[in-house]
Amino acid sequence: MLGELFKGLGTTLRYMFKQPVTVQYPEVKRPVRERFRGRHELKRFADGKERCIGCSLCAAACPADAILVVPAENDPDNMRSHGERYAATYEINMLRCIFCGYCEDACPTNAIVLEHQYELSFYDRRASIFTKEMLLVPEDKGHGDPPPILTQLNRAPSPPAQIDL
Ligand code: SF4
Ligand code: SF4
């Protein structure tokens, strides 16, 4: 009994002279691990064009049905992305999201990426819908070149099929 008491007091004494590990959040923020999956970002290419081509593969892969993509045809005079289409609407319901990263894995252009931001609190359920305007990075924050499949295809419409009877 006394042995356990002194053992416990010894542990207390030992820790009294050590640096505390308490982090004074929110003034001090601990860096997260490289592979941490936090709030999503919609990325751009280095030329400023949106990486998202509105294909909806991320929405199809999402197990929580948290993503809504509404694609639209690109205007040739004002291309938003390098593809035929872009995401006119892109929304993620953060109340549904389980941060599994399946959307990121499914994206063919690396447009949707789970980044390191973890401060996601809100007071209103409607604020849980993160819109494209909230998710899209600024134009000067793009990176990488578009893949040839998006830039080198001659996308003229196919002629009607000729059927010889
Ligand atoms: S991280 Fe997972 S749950 Fe969240 S939007 Fe992406 S696929 Fe859906
Ligand atoms: S984020 Fe990626 S997978 Fe989702 S619609 Fe855009 S291009 Fe497709």
mmCIF file with all atom_site columns, C-alpha atoms in Angstrom, residues 5-137:
data_model
loop_
_atom_site.group_PDB
_atom_site.id
_atom_site.type_symbol
_atom_site.label_atom_id
_atom_site.label_alt_id
_atom_site.label_comp_id
_atom_site.label_asym_id
_atom_site.label_entity_id
_atom_site.label_seq_id
_atom_site.pdbx_PDB_ins_code
_atom_site.Cartn_x
_atom_site.Cartn_y
_atom_site.Cartn_z
_atom_site.occupancy
_atom_site.B_iso_or_equiv
_atom_site.pdbx_formal_charge
_atom_site.auth_seq_id
_atom_site.auth_comp_id
_atom_site.auth_asym_id
_atom_site.auth_atom_id
_atom_site.pdbx_PDB_model_num
ATOM 1   C CA . LEU A 1 5   ? 1.702   5.627  -2.614  1.00 0.00 ? 5   LEU A CA 1
ATOM 2   C CA . PHE A 1 6   ? 5.388   6.538  -2.903  1.00 0.00 ? 6   PHE A CA 1
ATOM 3   C CA . LYS A 1 7   ? 5.467   5.260  -6.460  1.00 0.00 ? 7   LYS A CA 1
ATOM 4   C CA . GLY A 1 8   ? 2.579   7.562  -7.363  1.00 0.00 ? 8   GLY A CA 1
ATOM 5   C CA . LEU A 1 9   ? 4.154   10.535 -5.590  1.00 0.00 ? 9   LEU A CA 1
ATOM 6   C CA . GLY A 1 10  ? 7.437   9.815  -7.351  1.00 0.00 ? 10  GLY A CA 1
ATOM 7   C CA . THR A 1 11  ? 5.701   9.991  -10.721 1.00 0.00 ? 11  THR A CA 1
ATOM 8   C CA . THR A 1 12  ? 4.089   13.312 -9.730  1.00 0.00 ? 12  THR A CA 1
ATOM 9   C CA . LEU A 1 13  ? 7.450   14.721 -8.608  1.00 0.00 ? 13  LEU A CA 1
ATOM 10  C CA . ARG A 1 14  ? 9.156   13.596 -11.809 1.00 0.00 ? 14  ARG A CA 1
ATOM 11  C CA . TYR A 1 15  ? 6.639   15.404 -14.015 1.00 0.00 ? 15  TYR A CA 1
ATOM 12  C CA . MET A 1 16  ? 6.706   18.594 -11.892 1.00 0.00 ? 16  MET A CA 1
ATOM 13  C CA . PHE A 1 17  ? 10.103  19.486 -13.339 1.00 0.00 ? 17  PHE A CA 1
ATOM 14  C CA . LYS A 1 18  ? 9.377   18.601 -16.977 1.00 0.00 ? 18  LYS A CA 1
ATOM 15  C CA . GLN A 1 19  ? 8.216   21.022 -19.690 1.00 0.00 ? 19  GLN A CA 1
ATOM 16  C CA . PRO A 1 20  ? 4.400   20.819 -19.987 1.00 0.00 ? 20  PRO A CA 1
ATOM 17  C CA . VAL A 1 21  ? 3.102   19.437 -23.289 1.00 0.00 ? 21  VAL A CA 1
ATOM 18  C CA . THR A 1 22  ? -0.059  21.573 -23.251 1.00 0.00 ? 22  THR A CA 1
ATOM 19  C CA . VAL A 1 23  ? -0.492  23.524 -26.490 1.00 0.00 ? 23  VAL A CA 1
ATOM 20  C CA . GLN A 1 24  ? -2.064  26.966 -26.063 1.00 0.00 ? 24  GLN A CA 1
ATOM 21  C CA . TYR A 1 25  ? -4.586  26.546 -28.862 1.00 0.00 ? 25  TYR A CA 1
ATOM 22  C CA . PRO A 1 26  ? -5.763  28.653 -30.738 1.00 0.00 ? 26  PRO A CA 1
ATOM 23  C CA . GLU A 1 27  ? -2.746  30.956 -30.264 1.00 0.00 ? 27  GLU A CA 1
ATOM 24  C CA . VAL A 1 28  ? -0.419  28.020 -30.918 1.00 0.00 ? 28  VAL A CA 1
ATOM 25  C CA . LYS A 1 29  ? -1.293  25.426 -33.548 1.00 0.00 ? 29  LYS A CA 1
ATOM 26  C CA . ARG A 1 30  ? 0.431   22.097 -33.839 1.00 0.00 ? 30  ARG A CA 1
ATOM 27  C CA . PRO A 1 31  ? 1.477   21.214 -37.388 1.00 0.00 ? 31  PRO A CA 1
ATOM 28  C CA . VAL A 1 32  ? -0.494  18.292 -38.758 1.00 0.00 ? 32  VAL A CA 1
ATOM 29  C CA . ARG A 1 33  ? 0.959   15.205 -40.411 1.00 0.00 ? 33  ARG A CA 1
ATOM 30  C CA . GLU A 1 34  ? 1.736   15.339 -44.116 1.00 0.00 ? 34  GLU A CA 1
ATOM 31  C CA . ARG A 1 35  ? -1.077  12.898 -44.910 1.00 0.00 ? 35  ARG A CA 1
ATOM 32  C CA . PHE A 1 36  ? -3.677  14.653 -42.722 1.00 0.00 ? 36  PHE A CA 1
ATOM 33  C CA . ARG A 1 37  ? -7.016  15.035 -44.521 1.00 0.00 ? 37  ARG A CA 1
ATOM 34  C CA . GLY A 1 38  ? -8.739  18.314 -43.706 1.00 0.00 ? 38  GLY A CA 1
ATOM 35  C CA . ARG A 1 39  ? -10.878 20.830 -45.542 1.00 0.00 ? 39  ARG A CA 1
ATOM 36  C CA . HIS A 1 40  ? -11.017 20.393 -49.316 1.00 0.00 ? 40  HIS A CA 1
ATOM 37  C CA . GLU A 1 41  ? -9.620  22.794 -51.879 1.00 0.00 ? 41  GLU A CA 1
ATOM 38  C CA . LEU A 1 42  ? -10.433 22.985 -55.569 1.00 0.00 ? 42  LEU A CA 1
ATOM 39  C CA . LYS A 1 43  ? -7.130  23.478 -57.367 1.00 0.00 ? 43  LYS A CA 1
ATOM 40  C CA . ARG A 1 44  ? -6.114  25.289 -60.551 1.00 0.00 ? 44  ARG A CA 1
ATOM 41  C CA . PHE A 1 45  ? -3.434  24.703 -63.169 1.00 0.00 ? 45  PHE A CA 1
ATOM 42  C CA . ALA A 1 46  ? -0.441  27.063 -63.322 1.00 0.00 ? 46  ALA A CA 1
ATOM 43  C CA . ASP A 1 47  ? -2.157  29.073 -66.090 1.00 0.00 ? 47  ASP A CA 1
ATOM 44  C CA . GLY A 1 48  ? -5.008  29.858 -63.689 1.00 0.00 ? 48  GLY A CA 1
ATOM 45  C CA . LYS A 1 49  ? -7.616  27.607 -65.305 1.00 0.00 ? 49  LYS A CA 1
ATOM 46  C CA . GLU A 1 50  ? -9.730  25.423 -63.034 1.00 0.00 ? 50  GLU A CA 1
ATOM 47  C CA . ARG A 1 51  ? -8.594  21.807 -62.800 1.00 0.00 ? 51  ARG A CA 1
ATOM 48  C CA . CYS A 1 52  ? -12.154 20.614 -62.294 1.00 0.00 ? 52  CYS A CA 1
ATOM 49  C CA . ILE A 1 53  ? -13.784 19.477 -65.545 1.00 0.00 ? 53  ILE A CA 1
ATOM 50  C CA . GLY A 1 54  ? -17.177 18.754 -64.001 1.00 0.00 ? 54  GLY A CA 1
ATOM 51  C CA . CYS A 1 55  ? -16.999 14.985 -64.568 1.00 0.00 ? 55  CYS A CA 1
ATOM 52  C CA . SER A 1 56  ? -18.720 14.162 -61.235 1.00 0.00 ? 56  SER A CA 1
ATOM 53  C CA . LEU A 1 57  ? -16.458 11.162 -60.544 1.00 0.00 ? 57  LEU A CA 1
ATOM 54  C CA . CYS A 1 58  ? -15.804 12.565 -57.060 1.00 0.00 ? 58  CYS A CA 1
ATOM 55  C CA . ALA A 1 59  ? -19.535 12.731 -56.371 1.00 0.00 ? 59  ALA A CA 1
ATOM 56  C CA . ALA A 1 60  ? -19.962 9.144  -57.596 1.00 0.00 ? 60  ALA A CA 1
ATOM 57  C CA . ALA A 1 61  ? -17.102 7.931  -55.379 1.00 0.00 ? 61  ALA A CA 1
ATOM 58  C CA . CYS A 1 62  ? -18.293 9.722  -52.242 1.00 0.00 ? 62  CYS A CA 1
ATOM 59  C CA . PRO A 1 63  ? -19.749 7.169  -49.795 1.00 0.00 ? 63  PRO A CA 1
ATOM 60  C CA . ALA A 1 64  ? -21.557 9.892  -47.836 1.00 0.00 ? 64  ALA A CA 1
ATOM 61  C CA . ASP A 1 65  ? -23.215 11.513 -50.860 1.00 0.00 ? 65  ASP A CA 1
ATOM 62  C CA . ALA A 1 66  ? -21.718 14.805 -49.716 1.00 0.00 ? 66  ALA A CA 1
ATOM 63  C CA . ILE A 1 67  ? -20.736 16.283 -53.095 1.00 0.00 ? 67  ILE A CA 1
ATOM 64  C CA . LEU A 1 68  ? -22.945 18.026 -55.623 1.00 0.00 ? 68  LEU A CA 1
ATOM 65  C CA . VAL A 1 69  ? -21.511 18.797 -59.076 1.00 0.00 ? 69  VAL A CA 1
ATOM 66  C CA . VAL A 1 70  ? -23.521 20.550 -61.779 1.00 0.00 ? 70  VAL A CA 1
ATOM 67  C CA . PRO A 1 71  ? -21.422 20.725 -64.975 1.00 0.00 ? 71  PRO A CA 1
ATOM 68  C CA . ALA A 1 72  ? -21.779 23.242 -67.796 1.00 0.00 ? 72  ALA A CA 1
ATOM 69  C CA . GLU A 1 73  ? -20.292 23.507 -71.305 1.00 0.00 ? 73  GLU A CA 1
ATOM 70  C CA . ASN A 1 74  ? -17.238 25.742 -71.583 1.00 0.00 ? 74  ASN A CA 1
ATOM 71  C CA . ASP A 1 75  ? -17.609 28.896 -73.650 1.00 0.00 ? 75  ASP A CA 1
ATOM 72  C CA . PRO A 1 76  ? -14.747 28.719 -76.275 1.00 0.00 ? 76  PRO A CA 1
ATOM 73  C CA . ASP A 1 77  ? -14.218 32.485 -75.845 1.00 0.00 ? 77  ASP A CA 1
ATOM 74  C CA . ASN A 1 78  ? -14.003 32.248 -72.081 1.00 0.00 ? 78  ASN A CA 1
ATOM 75  C CA . MET A 1 79  ? -12.675 28.825 -71.101 1.00 0.00 ? 79  MET A CA 1
ATOM 76  C CA . ARG A 1 80  ? -12.962 28.187 -67.346 1.00 0.00 ? 80  ARG A CA 1
ATOM 77  C CA . SER A 1 81  ? -11.164 24.841 -67.564 1.00 0.00 ? 81  SER A CA 1
ATOM 78  C CA . HIS A 1 82  ? -9.215  22.919 -70.223 1.00 0.00 ? 82  HIS A CA 1
ATOM 79  C CA . GLY A 1 83  ? -11.958 20.356 -70.672 1.00 0.00 ? 83  GLY A CA 1
ATOM 80  C CA . GLU A 1 84  ? -15.191 20.535 -72.639 1.00 0.00 ? 84  GLU A CA 1
ATOM 81  C CA . ARG A 1 85  ? -16.993 21.256 -69.399 1.00 0.00 ? 85  ARG A CA 1
ATOM 82  C CA . TYR A 1 86  ? -16.422 22.876 -66.041 1.00 0.00 ? 86  TYR A CA 1
ATOM 83  C CA . ALA A 1 87  ? -18.242 22.712 -62.729 1.00 0.00 ? 87  ALA A CA 1
ATOM 84  C CA . ALA A 1 88  ? -20.877 25.448 -62.770 1.00 0.00 ? 88  ALA A CA 1
ATOM 85  C CA . THR A 1 89  ? -21.834 24.359 -59.242 1.00 0.00 ? 89  THR A CA 1
ATOM 86  C CA . TYR A 1 90  ? -19.595 22.483 -56.854 1.00 0.00 ? 90  TYR A CA 1
ATOM 87  C CA . GLU A 1 91  ? -20.694 21.976 -53.269 1.00 0.00 ? 91  GLU A CA 1
ATOM 88  C CA . ILE A 1 92  ? -19.580 19.789 -50.374 1.00 0.00 ? 92  ILE A CA 1
ATOM 89  C CA . ASN A 1 93  ? -21.816 19.200 -47.369 1.00 0.00 ? 93  ASN A CA 1
ATOM 90  C CA . MET A 1 94  ? -19.328 19.196 -44.509 1.00 0.00 ? 94  MET A CA 1
ATOM 91  C CA . LEU A 1 95  ? -21.880 17.702 -42.109 1.00 0.00 ? 95  LEU A CA 1
ATOM 92  C CA . ARG A 1 96  ? -21.901 14.576 -44.263 1.00 0.00 ? 96  ARG A CA 1
ATOM 93  C CA . CYS A 1 97  ? -18.214 14.411 -45.131 1.00 0.00 ? 97  CYS A CA 1
ATOM 94  C CA . ILE A 1 98  ? -16.222 11.742 -43.283 1.00 0.00 ? 98  ILE A CA 1
ATOM 95  C CA . PHE A 1 99  ? -12.861 12.887 -44.738 1.00 0.00 ? 99  PHE A CA 1
ATOM 96  C CA . CYS A 1 100 ? -12.182 9.515  -46.306 1.00 0.00 ? 100 CYS A CA 1
ATOM 97  C CA . GLY A 1 101 ? -10.390 11.021 -49.331 1.00 0.00 ? 101 GLY A CA 1
ATOM 98  C CA . TYR A 1 102 ? -12.227 8.893  -51.916 1.00 0.00 ? 102 TYR A CA 1
ATOM 99  C CA . CYS A 1 103 ? -13.155 12.051 -53.864 1.00 0.00 ? 103 CYS A CA 1
ATOM 100 C CA . GLU A 1 104 ? -9.481  12.971 -54.074 1.00 0.00 ? 104 GLU A CA 1
ATOM 101 C CA . ASP A 1 105 ? -8.566  9.474  -55.289 1.00 0.00 ? 105 ASP A CA 1
ATOM 102 C CA . ALA A 1 106 ? -11.307 9.463  -57.941 1.00 0.00 ? 106 ALA A CA 1
ATOM 103 C CA . CYS A 1 107 ? -10.473 12.861 -59.473 1.00 0.00 ? 107 CYS A CA 1
ATOM 104 C CA . PRO A 1 108 ? -8.716  12.491 -62.873 1.00 0.00 ? 108 PRO A CA 1
ATOM 105 C CA . THR A 1 109 ? -7.216  16.019 -62.790 1.00 0.00 ? 109 THR A CA 1
ATOM 106 C CA . ASN A 1 110 ? -6.211  16.267 -59.105 1.00 0.00 ? 110 ASN A CA 1
ATOM 107 C CA . ALA A 1 111 ? -8.718  19.091 -58.781 1.00 0.00 ? 111 ALA A CA 1
ATOM 108 C CA . ILE A 1 112 ? -10.156 18.214 -55.386 1.00 0.00 ? 112 ILE A CA 1
ATOM 109 C CA . VAL A 1 113 ? -7.580  17.857 -52.608 1.00 0.00 ? 113 VAL A CA 1
ATOM 110 C CA . LEU A 1 114 ? -8.043  17.454 -48.868 1.00 0.00 ? 114 LEU A CA 1
ATOM 111 C CA . GLU A 1 115 ? -5.684  19.975 -47.341 1.00 0.00 ? 115 GLU A CA 1
ATOM 112 C CA . HIS A 1 116 ? -4.494  20.667 -43.784 1.00 0.00 ? 116 HIS A CA 1
ATOM 113 C CA . GLN A 1 117 ? -7.140  23.122 -42.588 1.00 0.00 ? 117 GLN A CA 1
ATOM 114 C CA . TYR A 1 118 ? -9.059  21.581 -39.664 1.00 0.00 ? 118 TYR A CA 1
ATOM 115 C CA . GLU A 1 119 ? -10.954 24.557 -38.205 1.00 0.00 ? 119 GLU A CA 1
ATOM 116 C CA . LEU A 1 120 ? -14.372 23.784 -39.644 1.00 0.00 ? 120 LEU A CA 1
ATOM 117 C CA . SER A 1 121 ? -16.846 24.821 -36.936 1.00 0.00 ? 121 SER A CA 1
ATOM 118 C CA . PHE A 1 122 ? -20.027 26.687 -37.815 1.00 0.00 ? 122 PHE A CA 1
ATOM 119 C CA . TYR A 1 123 ? -23.192 27.694 -35.964 1.00 0.00 ? 123 TYR A CA 1
ATOM 120 C CA . ASP A 1 124 ? -25.734 27.252 -38.720 1.00 0.00 ? 124 ASP A CA 1
ATOM 121 C CA . ARG A 1 125 ? -26.530 24.047 -40.655 1.00 0.00 ? 125 ARG A CA 1
ATOM 122 C CA . ARG A 1 126 ? -26.664 26.030 -43.881 1.00 0.00 ? 126 ARG A CA 1
ATOM 123 C CA . ALA A 1 127 ? -23.059 27.101 -43.298 1.00 0.00 ? 127 ALA A CA 1
ATOM 124 C CA . SER A 1 128 ? -22.037 23.443 -43.599 1.00 0.00 ? 128 SER A CA 1
ATOM 125 C CA . ILE A 1 129 ? -22.459 23.671 -47.391 1.00 0.00 ? 129 ILE A CA 1
ATOM 126 C CA . PHE A 1 130 ? -19.072 24.718 -48.734 1.00 0.00 ? 130 PHE A CA 1
ATOM 127 C CA . THR A 1 131 ? -19.584 26.251 -52.164 1.00 0.00 ? 131 THR A CA 1
ATOM 128 C CA . LYS A 1 132 ? -17.240 26.390 -55.150 1.00 0.00 ? 132 LYS A CA 1
ATOM 129 C CA . GLU A 1 133 ? -16.409 30.010 -54.339 1.00 0.00 ? 133 GLU A CA 1
ATOM 130 C CA . MET A 1 134 ? -15.259 28.904 -50.876 1.00 0.00 ? 134 MET A CA 1
ATOM 131 C CA . LEU A 1 135 ? -13.312 25.886 -52.115 1.00 0.00 ? 135 LEU A CA 1
ATOM 132 C CA . LEU A 1 136 ? -11.587 27.256 -55.240 1.00 0.00 ? 136 LEU A CA 1
ATOM 133 C CA . VAL A 1 137 ? -8.043  28.533 -54.705 1.00 0.00 ? 137 VAL A CA 1
#
